[in-house]
Amino acid sequence: MKPGTKLKSTVCGTEVMVIRGSGAVVECGGAPMVEERPAEPGSIKPGFAQGTQIGKRYVDTAGTLELLCVKPGQGSLSIGGVPLQLKDAKPLPASD
Amino acid sequence: MNISLILQMAADTESERIGLVCDTRRWSYGALLRAARGAALNISKSTCSYVALLDESSEAAAIALFAAAMAGVPYVPLNYRLSNTDLGALLSRIAPAYIIADTDRIRQLSPEGRHIVRSRAAFVAEAESMADAAIPTDDPGDGIAVQLFTSGTTAAPKAALLRHANLVSYVLGTVEFGSASPQEAALVSVPPYHIAGIAALLTSIYALRRILLLPAFDPDDWLALAASERATNAFLVPTMLSRVIARMDAGVSAHPPALRAISYGGGRMPTELIERALKLFPDTDFTNAYGLTETSSTIALLGPEEHRVAHASSDPAVRARLGSVGRPLPTVQIEIRDEDGKPLPLGERGEIYVRGDQVSGEYRERSALDAKGWFPTRDAGWIDAEGFLFLAGRADDVIVRGGENISPGEIEDVLLSHPVIADAAAVAVPSTEWGEAVGIAVVTKPNLPPPSEDELRTLIRNRLRSSRVPERIAVLEALPYNEMGKLLRRELRKLFQS
C-alpha cells in the first residue's frame, strides 16, 4: 500500500484511503485489509470491534501512517494488533 | 485520492440532506451524486479530453466538476467575460472538449476542433436521465482534476494544473468531514472559474455545509438570498463586501439574519473597509484568506479572534495585523526570499515562497516549483515577529525609486485616509533622475472637488518618507478593475506613460 491506495476490510464495510505512509499491513477487525474484497466476509476478532467512523483520520503512534475512513464499519483498525488512534482535528474557520 | 470521493462520502452519510440550492432547485447530496455519475457516463462516451464550463454559477458547475473527476478528465471552467477572440484561443487549447455553455455564446464562437456542446439545461437533464443506468466506472485515477487559465497580463494565459492530490490535501488539511450542522449554509457568489468558487464546492460538500449558489454577484440579490435561505457563511472579495455595505447603508436591506461568518480574500482589503465591516457586523466572525490558483486556494488565514484582538488593540503592531493575511495553515510552509532566492529574516520584505502538498505550482507548459518544491508566488510580503504575513503587492508592482523599494499599498492607505478620496492607486512612473518614481491616481467621492496636488503631496510627506511623494498625480472618474475586483495596475502605468 501507498498514498492513494484504497483498502477494504474483509470482516465489515470499512474502507480506508491511505493518506500517508507505505508498506504497512493494516488490519480491520483483526484481519489484514485488502484491495479486493473477498466474496465471503470473515468474522471480527474480539477486541477489534470498536468500529470506524466515516471522515475520521486514523494514525499510528509513530505518526508515519495516516488513513482516512471513507466507508464506516464495525471493525476497528490496527497494525500488528496495535490499535490505530483517531487523529486530533484542529478546527480552522471556513475560508472559501 | 480522486476528488469525486468527497461527494461520494457526503452522499453515503447524508443522502437526503440538501447540499446545494440554486435558483428554485434544491439538490440533496444523493441527487448530486447520481447526476454526477450520469454526466460522467456521458462524458466518457464522448471520448472528449476535457470538460469545459462556459457559464455562470449553477448546479451544472458542481455536477461537471465531480463528473469530470469520475470520468478521469480535467475540468476547465472558463471566464465567460473574456472576448470571443480570447475564448476561441482557449477553446482551441482544450480540443476536443465536452462544453457546457450558454449556447448563443458558443454559436458566436463557432469553435473548431470536434467539441461537443450542451446547454446547461440539456447537460443537467441528460445527466439525470443517465443516473440510473450509471454504474461506478473503472478507477478514473488521480491525475489532473482542474485546469484553470490564469488571467494573462502580458503574455497568453497560462494553464494552471491542480491535481486531485493537491485539492484533496487542501480539503483534508482545512476541513473536518461532516463538521457543519444541518442549519449551516454557505453563500457562494464568486464565479465558477475562480479558484475560490471551486474550493467552496469541495470544502462545503466535505463539511456537509449547504451551498447557496448565486449565479452572478449583485449586492441586492446577495442580500435577498442571504435572508431568504438564512445563509450562515459567505465568502466575498473586498469589492463585493464594499458593494454590500453600500446597499445596507442606503437602507436597501437589513443585516442578514443568520449570517455568522464572512471570509474574504482575492484582493487587497482596505483597512478602512474592514474596520467599517467589523463595526457594522459586530457578531459576525471575519476570516481573511490568502491564496492563489496555483496553491489550491487558501494558504494563510487571519481568523475571527485575531481580527477582534487587532481591532481592539491600542498597540500599533497588534493593530496593524488587521491589515495582514494572518498565519500560514499548519499544512504549508511560507518563506520570504530576496531576489537571489535567499531566505530573509523576519520583518524584511521580499518575495513570498510557499511549499506544501496542496501547492501545485504546475502549468501545462512547465512547473514553477524549485528543486525543493517551493513555489514563488510573485507576491511581495513580509512576516512580523509573531508570524503574521503581510502582503506588499505583486513583486512586479513594487516601485523601485533610486534603489529603494516602495510598496504601493503604504501610499494607497495614506491617500484613502483623506476624507474626500474614495479610491487610490500608486504605480511606478518613469523618472530620468530615479529610474522610477511614484505616480498616483485618485478618485474623489461623488460631487466633491479633488484636493490640490500640493495638499496630497503634503499628506504623503507628513505621513511617510519624502521618497514616497508622488511625481505625477492623476484624478480619474474610476480606477480600472477586472470583474473580480483586481486593480489593473498595468492600465494605470500605461496612462502615466502617455
Coordinates of C-alpha atoms in Angstrom, one line a residue:
Chain A
M1 CA 0.0 0.0 0.0
K2 CA 1.0 3.6 -0.6
P3 CA -0.7 7.0 -0.5
G4 CA -3.9 6.9 -2.7
T5 CA -4.4 3.1 -2.2
K6 CA -7.9 2.2 -1.0
L7 CA -8.0 -0.7 1.5
K8 CA -11.1 -2.7 2.3
S9 CA -12.0 -4.7 5.3
T10 CA -12.5 -8.4 5.0
V11 CA -14.8 -8.5 8.0
C12 CA -17.1 -5.4 7.7
G13 CA -18.0 -2.5 5.5
T14 CA -14.9 -0.4 6.4
E15 CA -12.9 1.2 3.6
V16 CA -9.9 3.5 4.2
M17 CA -7.8 5.6 1.9
V18 CA -4.1 5.8 2.6
I19 CA -3.1 9.4 3.1
R20 CA 0.4 8.9 4.4
G21 CA 2.8 6.0 4.8
S22 CA 3.5 2.9 2.8
G23 CA 4.4 -0.8 3.2
A24 CA 2.4 -1.5 6.4
V25 CA -0.1 -4.2 6.7
V26 CA -3.3 -2.6 8.1
E27 CA -5.8 -4.7 9.8
C28 CA -9.6 -4.1 10.3
G29 CA -11.4 -6.2 12.9
G30 CA -8.2 -8.0 13.5
A31 CA -7.8 -9.2 9.8
P32 CA -5.5 -7.7 7.2
M33 CA -7.2 -5.3 4.9
V34 CA -7.1 -6.0 1.1
E35 CA -7.6 -4.1 -2.1
E36 CA -10.3 -6.5 -3.5
R37 CA -12.9 -7.6 -1.0
P38 CA -13.4 -11.4 -0.7
A39 CA -16.8 -12.9 -1.7
E40 CA -17.4 -14.2 1.9
P41 CA -16.8 -11.8 4.8
G42 CA -14.8 -13.2 7.7
S43 CA -15.6 -12.5 11.4
I44 CA -14.4 -9.8 13.6
K45 CA -11.8 -10.8 16.2
P46 CA -12.8 -10.0 19.8
G47 CA -11.2 -6.7 21.0
F48 CA -11.2 -5.2 17.4
A49 CA -14.9 -4.3 17.3
Q50 CA -14.9 -0.6 18.3
G51 CA -15.9 0.4 14.7
T52 CA -14.7 3.0 12.3
Q53 CA -16.3 6.4 11.5
I54 CA -16.6 8.0 8.1
G55 CA -14.4 11.1 7.6
K56 CA -12.2 10.4 10.6
R57 CA -8.5 10.0 10.2
Y58 CA -6.5 7.3 11.9
V59 CA -2.8 7.4 12.7
D60 CA -0.2 5.0 14.2
T61 CA 1.7 6.0 17.3
A62 CA 4.9 6.7 15.4
G63 CA 2.9 9.2 13.2
T64 CA 4.3 7.6 10.0
L65 CA 0.9 6.4 8.8
E66 CA -2.4 8.2 8.2
L67 CA -5.7 6.7 6.9
L68 CA -8.9 8.4 6.0
C69 CA -12.0 6.3 6.7
V70 CA -14.3 6.6 3.5
K71 CA -16.8 3.9 4.5
P72 CA -17.6 3.0 8.1
G73 CA -17.9 -0.4 9.6
Q74 CA -17.9 -2.4 12.9
G75 CA -14.3 -3.5 12.9
S76 CA -11.6 -1.3 14.3
L77 CA -8.2 -0.5 12.8
S78 CA -4.8 -1.8 13.9
I79 CA -1.3 -2.6 12.7
G80 CA 0.3 -5.8 14.2
G81 CA -2.5 -5.9 16.7
V82 CA -1.8 -2.4 18.0
P83 CA -4.9 -0.2 17.6
L84 CA -4.6 3.0 15.5
Q85 CA -5.6 6.3 17.1
L86 CA -8.1 8.9 16.0
K87 CA -6.2 11.9 14.7
D88 CA -6.9 15.2 16.5
A89 CA -8.7 17.7 14.3
K90 CA -7.6 21.3 14.8
P91 CA -10.6 23.2 13.6
L92 CA -9.9 26.1 11.2
P93 CA -12.5 28.8 10.2
A94 CA -14.2 28.2 6.8
S95 CA -12.3 30.3 4.3
D96 CA -13.9 29.7 0.9
Chain B
M1 CA -7.4 10.0 -3.9
N2 CA -9.9 11.3 -6.5
I3 CA -12.0 14.3 -5.5
S4 CA -15.2 12.5 -6.5
L5 CA -14.8 10.6 -3.2
I6 CA -15.8 13.9 -1.4
L7 CA -19.3 13.8 -3.0
Q8 CA -19.5 10.1 -2.5
M9 CA -18.8 10.3 1.2
A10 CA -21.3 13.1 1.6
A11 CA -24.0 11.1 -0.2
D12 CA -23.1 7.9 1.8
T13 CA -23.5 9.8 5.1
E14 CA -26.4 12.2 4.4
S15 CA -28.0 11.2 1.1
E16 CA -31.2 13.1 1.7
R17 CA -29.7 16.3 3.2
I18 CA -29.9 19.3 0.9
G19 CA -26.4 20.1 -0.2
L20 CA -26.9 22.7 -2.9
V21 CA -29.6 25.4 -3.6
C22 CA -29.6 27.2 -7.0
D23 CA -32.5 29.3 -8.3
T24 CA -35.5 27.3 -7.3
R25 CA -34.0 23.9 -7.3
R26 CA -32.8 22.1 -4.1
W27 CA -30.3 19.3 -4.6
S28 CA -29.6 16.6 -2.0
Y29 CA -26.2 15.0 -1.8
G30 CA -27.7 11.8 -3.2
A31 CA -29.2 13.6 -6.2
L32 CA -26.0 15.4 -6.9
L33 CA -24.0 12.2 -6.8
R34 CA -26.5 10.5 -9.2
A35 CA -26.4 13.4 -11.6
A36 CA -22.6 13.5 -11.5
R37 CA -22.4 9.7 -12.2
G38 CA -24.8 10.1 -15.2
A39 CA -22.8 13.0 -16.5
A40 CA -19.6 11.1 -16.1
L41 CA -21.0 8.3 -18.3
N42 CA -22.0 10.8 -21.0
I43 CA -18.5 12.4 -20.8
S44 CA -16.8 9.1 -21.0
K45 CA -18.9 8.1 -24.1
S46 CA -18.0 11.4 -25.8
T47 CA -14.3 10.5 -25.6
C48 CA -13.5 14.2 -25.1
S49 CA -10.2 15.1 -23.4
Y50 CA -11.6 18.0 -21.3
V51 CA -14.9 19.1 -19.7
A52 CA -15.3 22.9 -20.0
L53 CA -17.9 25.2 -18.4
L54 CA -18.7 28.5 -20.1
D55 CA -21.5 29.7 -17.9
E56 CA -22.4 31.5 -14.7
S57 CA -22.6 29.5 -11.5
S58 CA -25.2 26.8 -11.2
E59 CA -25.6 23.2 -10.2
A60 CA -24.1 22.4 -13.6
A61 CA -20.7 23.6 -12.2
A62 CA -20.8 21.2 -9.2
I63 CA -22.1 18.3 -11.4
A64 CA -19.4 19.0 -14.1
L65 CA -16.6 19.2 -11.5
F66 CA -17.3 15.8 -10.0
A67 CA -18.4 14.2 -13.3
A68 CA -15.1 15.2 -14.9
A69 CA -13.3 13.7 -11.9
M70 CA -15.2 10.4 -12.2
A71 CA -14.5 10.3 -16.0
G72 CA -10.8 11.0 -15.4
V73 CA -10.6 14.2 -17.5
P74 CA -9.7 17.7 -16.4
Y75 CA -12.5 20.2 -15.6
V76 CA -11.9 23.6 -17.2
P77 CA -14.2 26.4 -16.1
L78 CA -13.7 29.3 -18.5
N79 CA -14.2 33.0 -17.9
Y80 CA -17.3 33.9 -19.8
R81 CA -16.4 37.6 -19.6
L82 CA -13.5 37.2 -22.0
S83 CA -13.8 38.4 -25.6
N84 CA -14.8 35.9 -28.3
T85 CA -11.3 36.1 -29.7
D86 CA -9.6 35.2 -26.4
L87 CA -12.2 32.5 -25.6
G88 CA -11.7 31.0 -29.1
A89 CA -8.0 30.7 -28.5
L90 CA -8.6 29.0 -25.1
L91 CA -11.1 26.5 -26.6
S92 CA -8.5 25.5 -29.3
R93 CA -6.1 24.6 -26.5
I94 CA -8.6 22.1 -24.9
A95 CA -9.9 20.4 -28.0
P96 CA -11.8 18.1 -28.1
A97 CA -13.9 19.3 -25.0
Y98 CA -17.3 18.5 -23.7
I99 CA -18.6 22.1 -23.3
I100 CA -21.4 23.1 -21.0
A101 CA -22.3 26.6 -22.2
D102 CA -24.6 29.4 -23.0
T103 CA -25.5 28.1 -26.5
D104 CA -25.8 31.6 -28.1
R105 CA -22.3 32.4 -26.9
I106 CA -21.0 29.2 -28.4
R107 CA -22.6 29.9 -31.7
Q108 CA -20.8 33.3 -31.8
L109 CA -17.6 31.5 -31.1
S110 CA -18.2 28.6 -33.6
P111 CA -15.3 26.7 -32.2
E112 CA -13.3 24.3 -34.3
G113 CA -11.9 21.0 -33.0
R114 CA -14.7 18.4 -32.6
H115 CA -16.1 19.9 -29.4
I116 CA -19.4 18.7 -28.0
V117 CA -21.6 21.5 -26.8
R118 CA -24.5 21.2 -24.3
S119 CA -26.7 23.9 -22.8
R120 CA -26.8 24.0 -19.1
A121 CA -30.4 22.6 -19.1
A122 CA -29.6 19.8 -21.6
F123 CA -26.4 18.8 -19.7
V124 CA -28.3 18.5 -16.4
A125 CA -31.3 16.8 -17.9
E126 CA -29.1 14.2 -19.8
A127 CA -27.1 13.6 -16.6
E128 CA -30.2 12.9 -14.6
S129 CA -31.7 10.7 -17.3
M130 CA -28.5 8.6 -17.3
A131 CA -28.2 8.5 -13.5
D132 CA -30.0 5.1 -13.0
A133 CA -28.0 3.5 -15.8
A134 CA -24.8 4.7 -14.4
I135 CA -22.6 2.2 -12.6
P136 CA -19.3 3.1 -11.0
T137 CA -16.8 3.0 -13.8
D138 CA -13.2 1.9 -13.7
D139 CA -10.8 3.7 -11.4
P140 CA -10.5 7.2 -13.0
G141 CA -7.1 7.7 -11.5
D142 CA -5.9 10.7 -9.7
G143 CA -4.2 12.9 -12.3
I144 CA -5.3 16.4 -13.2
A145 CA -8.6 17.4 -11.6
V146 CA -8.9 21.0 -12.6
Q147 CA -7.2 23.2 -15.2
L148 CA -7.6 27.0 -14.8
F149 CA -6.4 29.6 -17.3
T150 CA -4.8 32.4 -15.3
S151 CA -5.6 35.9 -16.4
G152 CA -2.7 36.8 -18.7
T153 CA -1.4 40.3 -18.1
T154 CA 1.5 40.4 -20.6
A155 CA 1.6 37.0 -22.4
A156 CA -1.0 34.4 -23.3
P157 CA -2.9 32.9 -20.3
K158 CA -1.1 30.1 -18.5
A159 CA -2.9 26.8 -17.9
A160 CA -2.5 26.1 -14.2
L161 CA -3.0 22.5 -13.3
L162 CA -4.4 21.3 -10.0
R163 CA -4.1 17.5 -9.4
H164 CA -6.5 15.5 -7.3
A165 CA -3.8 15.1 -4.7
N166 CA -3.4 18.9 -4.4
L167 CA -7.1 19.6 -3.9
V168 CA -7.7 16.6 -1.6
S169 CA -4.8 17.6 0.6
Y170 CA -6.2 21.2 0.8
V171 CA -9.7 19.9 1.8
L172 CA -8.4 17.3 4.3
G173 CA -6.0 19.9 5.8
T174 CA -8.6 22.6 6.3
V175 CA -12.0 20.9 6.9
E176 CA -13.2 18.2 9.2
F177 CA -15.7 15.8 7.4
G178 CA -19.3 16.5 8.3
S179 CA -18.4 19.2 10.7
A180 CA -21.3 21.6 9.7
S181 CA -24.6 21.4 11.5
P182 CA -27.8 21.0 9.3
Q183 CA -28.6 24.7 9.7
E184 CA -25.3 25.9 8.2
A185 CA -25.4 27.3 4.7
A186 CA -22.6 29.0 2.7
L187 CA -23.5 31.7 0.2
V188 CA -21.2 31.3 -2.8
S189 CA -21.1 34.3 -5.2
V190 CA -17.7 34.0 -6.8
P191 CA -17.7 32.9 -10.4
P192 CA -17.1 29.2 -11.2
Y193 CA -13.8 29.8 -13.0
H194 CA -12.2 31.3 -9.8
I195 CA -10.3 29.0 -7.5
A196 CA -12.4 30.2 -4.5
G197 CA -15.5 29.1 -6.4
I198 CA -14.1 25.6 -6.9
A199 CA -12.7 25.3 -3.4
A200 CA -16.1 26.4 -2.0
L201 CA -17.8 23.5 -3.7
L202 CA -15.2 20.9 -2.4
T203 CA -14.9 22.2 1.2
S204 CA -18.6 22.9 1.7
I205 CA -19.6 19.4 0.5
Y206 CA -16.9 17.8 2.6
A207 CA -18.1 19.7 5.7
L208 CA -21.8 18.9 4.7
R209 CA -22.5 22.6 4.7
R210 CA -25.3 23.5 2.3
I211 CA -24.2 25.6 -0.7
L212 CA -26.3 28.6 -1.8
L213 CA -25.2 29.4 -5.3
L214 CA -25.7 33.0 -6.6
P215 CA -25.4 32.7 -10.4
A216 CA -23.7 36.1 -10.7
F217 CA -22.9 38.6 -8.0
D218 CA -25.2 41.6 -7.4
P219 CA -25.4 43.2 -3.9
D220 CA -29.2 43.3 -3.7
D221 CA -29.5 39.6 -4.9
W222 CA -26.8 38.6 -2.4
L223 CA -28.7 40.3 0.5
A224 CA -32.0 38.8 -0.6
L225 CA -30.6 35.3 -0.9
A226 CA -28.7 35.6 2.4
A227 CA -32.0 36.5 4.1
S228 CA -34.4 34.0 2.4
E229 CA -32.1 31.0 2.7
R230 CA -30.7 32.0 6.1
A231 CA -27.0 32.0 5.0
T232 CA -24.7 31.4 7.9
N233 CA -21.4 31.7 6.0
A234 CA -20.2 33.7 3.0
F235 CA -17.1 34.4 1.0
L236 CA -16.6 37.8 -0.6
V237 CA -13.9 39.6 -2.4
P238 CA -13.3 43.1 -0.9
T239 CA -15.2 44.9 -3.7
M240 CA -18.2 42.7 -3.2
L241 CA -18.2 43.4 0.5
S242 CA -17.9 47.1 -0.2
R243 CA -20.9 47.0 -2.5
V244 CA -23.0 45.0 0.0
I245 CA -22.2 47.6 2.7
A246 CA -23.1 50.5 0.4
R247 CA -26.6 48.9 -0.1
M248 CA -27.1 48.4 3.6
D249 CA -26.0 52.0 4.2
A250 CA -28.5 53.1 1.6
G251 CA -31.2 51.3 3.7
V252 CA -32.0 48.8 1.0
S253 CA -31.7 45.8 3.3
A254 CA -31.2 44.9 6.9
H255 CA -28.5 42.8 8.3
P256 CA -28.7 39.2 7.0
P257 CA -30.5 37.4 9.9
A258 CA -28.4 34.2 10.2
L259 CA -25.0 35.3 9.0
R260 CA -22.3 34.2 11.4
A261 CA -19.2 34.2 9.4
I262 CA -17.7 36.2 6.5
S263 CA -14.5 35.2 4.9
Y264 CA -12.8 37.4 2.4
G265 CA -9.8 37.3 0.0
G266 CA -8.9 37.5 -3.6
G267 CA -7.7 41.1 -3.4
R268 CA -6.4 43.8 -1.1
M269 CA -8.8 44.7 1.7
P270 CA -8.6 48.4 2.5
T271 CA -8.1 49.0 6.3
E272 CA -11.0 51.5 6.3
L273 CA -13.4 48.9 4.8
I274 CA -12.6 46.1 7.2
E275 CA -12.9 48.4 10.2
R276 CA -16.2 49.6 8.9
A277 CA -17.4 46.0 8.4
L278 CA -16.3 45.0 11.9
K279 CA -18.4 47.8 13.3
L280 CA -21.4 47.0 11.1
F281 CA -21.3 43.3 11.8
P282 CA -20.2 43.1 15.4
D283 CA -21.5 39.5 15.9
T284 CA -20.0 38.1 12.7
D285 CA -16.8 36.2 12.5
F286 CA -14.4 37.6 9.9
T287 CA -11.7 35.5 8.3
N288 CA -9.2 36.8 5.8
A289 CA -7.9 34.1 3.5
Y290 CA -4.9 34.5 1.3
G291 CA -4.3 32.0 -1.5
L292 CA -3.6 31.6 -5.2
T293 CA -4.9 29.5 -8.0
E294 CA -1.6 27.6 -8.0
T295 CA -1.9 26.8 -4.3
S296 CA -5.4 25.2 -4.4
S297 CA -6.9 28.3 -2.6
T298 CA -6.1 29.3 0.9
I299 CA -2.5 29.1 2.3
A300 CA -2.7 31.7 5.2
L301 CA -5.6 32.8 7.4
L302 CA -6.4 35.7 9.8
G303 CA -9.1 34.2 12.0
P304 CA -12.0 35.8 13.8
E305 CA -10.3 36.1 17.2
E306 CA -7.2 37.6 15.6
H307 CA -9.5 40.2 13.9
R308 CA -11.1 41.1 17.2
V309 CA -7.8 41.4 19.1
A310 CA -6.2 43.5 16.4
H311 CA -9.3 45.7 16.1
A312 CA -9.5 46.3 19.9
S313 CA -5.7 46.8 20.5
S314 CA -4.0 50.2 21.2
D315 CA -0.6 48.6 20.3
P316 CA 0.2 49.8 16.8
A317 CA 2.0 46.5 15.9
V318 CA -1.0 44.4 17.0
R319 CA -3.5 46.8 15.4
A320 CA -1.6 46.6 12.1
R321 CA -2.4 42.9 11.9
L322 CA -5.9 43.8 10.8
G323 CA -4.1 44.5 7.5
S324 CA -2.2 41.2 7.5
V325 CA -3.3 37.9 6.0
G326 CA -2.7 36.0 9.2
R327 CA -0.6 33.0 9.7
P328 CA 0.2 30.0 7.3
L329 CA -2.0 27.0 7.5
P330 CA -0.5 24.2 9.7
T331 CA -0.1 22.2 6.5
V332 CA 2.0 24.7 4.5
Q333 CA 5.4 26.4 4.9
I334 CA 5.9 30.0 3.9
E335 CA 9.3 31.8 3.4
I336 CA 10.3 35.3 2.4
R337 CA 13.2 35.4 0.0
D338 CA 15.3 38.1 -1.7
E339 CA 15.9 38.5 -5.4
D340 CA 18.7 35.8 -5.3
G341 CA 16.3 33.3 -3.7
K342 CA 17.9 33.5 -0.2
P343 CA 15.6 33.4 2.8
L344 CA 15.2 36.7 4.6
P345 CA 14.9 37.3 8.3
L346 CA 11.6 38.3 10.0
G347 CA 10.4 41.8 9.2
E348 CA 12.2 42.1 5.9
R349 CA 10.4 42.4 2.7
G350 CA 10.8 40.0 -0.3
E351 CA 9.0 37.5 -2.4
I352 CA 6.6 35.0 -0.8
Y353 CA 7.5 31.4 -1.4
V354 CA 5.2 28.5 -0.3
R355 CA 5.5 24.8 -0.1
G356 CA 3.0 22.0 0.8
D357 CA 1.0 19.1 -0.7
Q358 CA -1.8 21.4 -1.8
V359 CA 0.7 23.6 -3.7
S360 CA 0.7 22.7 -7.4
G361 CA 2.8 25.4 -9.0
E362 CA 2.4 23.4 -12.2
Y363 CA 1.4 24.7 -15.6
R364 CA 0.6 22.8 -18.7
E365 CA 3.9 24.1 -20.2
R366 CA 6.2 23.7 -17.2
S367 CA 6.4 23.5 -13.3
A368 CA 7.3 26.7 -11.5
L369 CA 8.4 24.7 -8.4
D370 CA 12.1 24.9 -7.4
A371 CA 14.2 21.7 -6.8
K372 CA 13.0 21.6 -3.2
G373 CA 9.3 22.0 -4.0
W374 CA 8.9 25.7 -3.2
F375 CA 6.6 27.9 -5.3
P376 CA 7.5 31.5 -6.0
T377 CA 4.2 33.4 -5.7
R378 CA 5.4 36.6 -7.3
D379 CA 3.6 38.3 -4.4
A380 CA 5.8 40.6 -2.2
G381 CA 5.4 40.4 1.5
W382 CA 7.0 40.2 5.0
I383 CA 6.4 38.3 8.2
D384 CA 6.2 40.0 11.6
A385 CA 7.7 38.8 15.0
E386 CA 4.6 36.8 15.8
G387 CA 4.5 35.1 12.4
F388 CA 1.8 37.2 10.7
L389 CA 2.2 37.5 7.0
F390 CA 1.7 41.0 5.4
L391 CA 1.3 41.4 1.6
A392 CA 3.0 44.2 -0.1
G393 CA 1.6 43.9 -3.6
R394 CA 2.7 41.8 -6.6
A395 CA 6.5 41.6 -6.8
D396 CA 6.1 43.2 -10.3
D397 CA 4.2 46.2 -8.8
V398 CA 6.9 47.3 -6.4
I399 CA 8.1 50.8 -7.2
V400 CA 11.9 51.0 -7.3
R401 CA 13.0 54.6 -6.8
G402 CA 16.7 55.1 -6.8
G403 CA 17.3 51.6 -5.4
E404 CA 14.7 52.0 -2.7
N405 CA 11.7 49.5 -2.8
I406 CA 8.4 51.2 -2.3
S407 CA 5.2 49.2 -1.9
P408 CA 2.1 50.9 -3.5
G409 CA 0.0 49.8 -0.5
E410 CA 1.5 52.1 2.0
I411 CA 0.9 55.1 -0.2
E412 CA -2.6 54.0 -1.0
D413 CA -3.5 53.6 2.7
V414 CA -2.5 57.2 3.4
L415 CA -4.4 58.5 0.5
L416 CA -7.6 56.6 1.5
S417 CA -7.4 58.2 4.9
H418 CA -8.2 61.6 3.2
P419 CA -11.9 62.4 3.7
V420 CA -12.6 63.3 0.1
I421 CA -10.8 60.3 -1.6
A422 CA -12.9 57.3 -2.5
D423 CA -10.2 55.2 -4.2
A424 CA -6.5 55.5 -4.9
A425 CA -3.6 53.6 -6.5
A426 CA 0.1 54.2 -6.7
V427 CA 2.2 52.9 -9.6
A428 CA 5.7 53.3 -10.9
V429 CA 6.2 56.1 -13.4
P430 CA 9.4 56.6 -15.5
S431 CA 11.8 59.1 -13.9
T432 CA 15.1 60.3 -15.5
E433 CA 16.5 61.1 -12.1
W434 CA 15.5 58.0 -10.1
G435 CA 14.7 55.3 -12.8
E436 CA 11.2 55.0 -11.3
A437 CA 9.2 57.4 -9.2
V438 CA 5.7 57.3 -7.7
G439 CA 2.6 58.2 -9.7
I440 CA -0.8 58.2 -8.0
A441 CA -4.3 58.1 -9.4
V442 CA -7.1 59.1 -7.2
V443 CA -10.9 59.1 -7.4
T444 CA -12.9 61.5 -5.3
K445 CA -16.2 60.8 -3.5
P446 CA -19.3 61.9 -5.5
N447 CA -19.8 65.6 -6.1
L448 CA -16.7 66.6 -4.1
P449 CA -13.8 68.6 -5.7
P450 CA -10.4 66.9 -5.7
P451 CA -7.8 68.1 -3.2
S452 CA -5.0 70.1 -4.7
E453 CA -1.8 68.4 -5.8
D454 CA 0.1 70.3 -3.0
E455 CA -2.3 69.0 -0.4
L456 CA -1.9 65.4 -1.5
R457 CA 1.9 65.7 -1.6
T458 CA 2.0 67.3 1.9
L459 CA -0.3 64.5 3.2
I460 CA 2.1 61.8 2.0
R461 CA 5.3 63.7 3.0
N462 CA 3.9 64.1 6.6
R463 CA 2.9 60.5 7.0
L464 CA 5.6 58.7 5.0
R465 CA 9.1 59.5 3.8
S466 CA 9.8 62.1 1.1
S467 CA 10.7 59.3 -1.4
R468 CA 7.0 58.4 -1.4
V469 CA 5.8 61.8 -2.5
P470 CA 4.3 61.4 -6.0
E471 CA 5.9 62.9 -9.0
R472 CA 2.8 62.5 -11.1
I473 CA -0.9 62.8 -10.0
A474 CA -4.0 61.9 -11.9
V475 CA -7.6 62.5 -10.9
L476 CA -9.8 59.8 -12.5
E477 CA -13.6 59.1 -12.7
A478 CA -12.8 55.5 -11.6
L479 CA -9.8 53.1 -11.4
P480 CA -9.6 50.2 -13.8
Y481 CA -10.6 46.9 -12.2
N482 CA -11.2 43.4 -13.6
E483 CA -14.5 41.7 -12.9
M484 CA -13.1 40.1 -9.7
G485 CA -12.2 43.5 -8.3
K486 CA -8.4 43.2 -9.1
L487 CA -6.9 46.6 -9.8
L488 CA -5.4 46.6 -13.3
R489 CA -2.1 48.5 -12.5
R490 CA -0.8 47.9 -16.0
E491 CA -3.6 50.2 -17.3
L492 CA -2.5 52.9 -14.9
R493 CA 1.1 52.6 -15.8
K494 CA 0.1 53.0 -19.4
L495 CA -1.8 56.1 -18.5
F496 CA 1.3 57.7 -16.9
Q497 CA 3.5 56.7 -19.9
S498 CA 1.3 58.5 -22.4

